[in-house]
Amino acid sequence: MKINGFRYFLREASKNVFSNGWMSIASIFTVLASLLVFGLFMVLTLNLNYIAGQLEGDYEIILVVDETYNQQQVEALGETIRGVENVKEAELDSKTNRLDELKDEFGENASLLDGYETDNPLRDWYKITLSDLSRSDETVQELEGLPGIVKIIRNQDTIDKLVSMTTYLGHISIWVMAALALISVFIISNTIKLTVFARRKEINIMKFVGATDWFIRWPFIIEGIIIGLIGAVFSFVVIAYGYHGIIGLLESLEISFVDFKPFHELVLLLIGTFLGMGVVLGGVGSLISVRKYLKV
Amino acid sequence: MILFSNVSKTYENGTKALDNISFFIERGEFVFIVGPSGAGKSTLIKLLMHEETATSGDVIINNVNVGALKQNQIPYLRRSMGVVFQDFRLLPKKTVYENVSFAMEIVGASKRAIRRQVPNVLSMVGLSSKAKMLPSQLSGGEQQRVALARALVNNPAFLIADEPTGNLNPKTAMEIMELLDDINKRGTTVIMATHAKDIVNAMKKRVIAIEDGVIARDEVRGVYGYED
């Protein structure tokens, strides 16, 4: 594309956005509405994944330590466990500590536990969390091989449910977002079709003067992209304010048992996705709607 | 040069518009295509512009077989010809100047070339003083002059005019014809489809008469020859 040509396209496109006044505003609102639904879903999915990730990350597996191990050996074992791949954290829950907790639990019946201090039958525990819960099997296998670990306590059922829920969410969200994007392109191409229809004479004149198809397409595509970008910026602002508001409200009510994804972690992804979607929706929408009028 | 060699055109609905037509137009000629409505004049023009393609036979323009052109080559064929229509087909929101410069922007001409050529061609059609007006502020004859300026601004080898005087009064029509004659004298081949008996008779140019899709006459200094 020559510089002359590009300037011409840009000038034509921006002129058309203005001269089509209401039509442009209608298209911008279409993009805005589509992206709001899309964005809402995206934020929801991101948070569900975030929460699922938290649940996964918080899920504890208990490693029971050989009771013949002395304190030094236990601590050394701790280092080895932390060195195992996929282990996020490993926390020692010592037998003395657990005995104290047990006593608290028994309360006035604590006398049952008399004599435990001198000969504690309880065993040291390491409570570990994993970075990726879906790979728990191989990690557990590796841990089982470590000398000093006599037993591993985990609830495979719960793990499986958690893992399948998060993968399921991931799949669903991809499909729903793809469907929403498709619907948006369809709606936007219909709106832009009206502006193309209003200018079909112009397109026809361009054709018989000898304009190439791409020369005719570019201004419409750029017009679509401009409209898409404006719609994207507006919908981003709405989503951003809405997110802040809703999260603030939920946190002030103090009913949330889980954390939501903090906004600053979302912002780049949101901006990128919205601008990208705006460009694609507008551009592809225009491309589709101008196609019919080029066949002369 | 333009060569039609055994050209037939049958539309999808079965209408046979042209039936085995052959003729040759030399560079620099002025040719009228005449005939009753529905005889096939418009189809002939459409074949020249590649708006339609021949069902059989060859249309050859400047040694290029038009029927064999790929879709992306058609714009370049159209740049070799200027086209004028009965309904002018100007862009209503653009000024006279812009309507003409538009045709140069489309072919990727430089800003400098546009600024040099557009005033030239506007002065040639006698519209320099109306360059900033919109088409709606002009008379029919003036609008057709703008269309002519647009058709000529890229110095095409051919000028194709489809009933260019159809919407004009006789006096204005004759002015447009004089302009076409001037253009022809500068070396541009002019092909004009028309119903205008008086004009054809007055100009004394080559006349190709089409009736029911076949060539009825092809005369060097012809007359219209129909009573309509």
mmCIF file of C-alpha atoms in Angstrom, chain B residues 38 45 147 174:
data_model
loop_
_atom_site.group_PDB
_atom_site.id
_atom_site.type_symbol
_atom_site.label_atom_id
_atom_site.label_comp_id
_atom_site.label_asym_id
_atom_site.label_seq_id
_atom_site.Cartn_x
_atom_site.Cartn_y
_atom_site.Cartn_z
ATOM 1 C CA GLY B 38 -33.752 -3.694 -26.434
ATOM 2 C CA ILE B 45 -21.441 -1.417 -23.948
ATOM 3 C CA ALA B 147 -18.827 13.317 -16.010
ATOM 4 C CA MET B 174 -25.344 19.518 -29.325
#
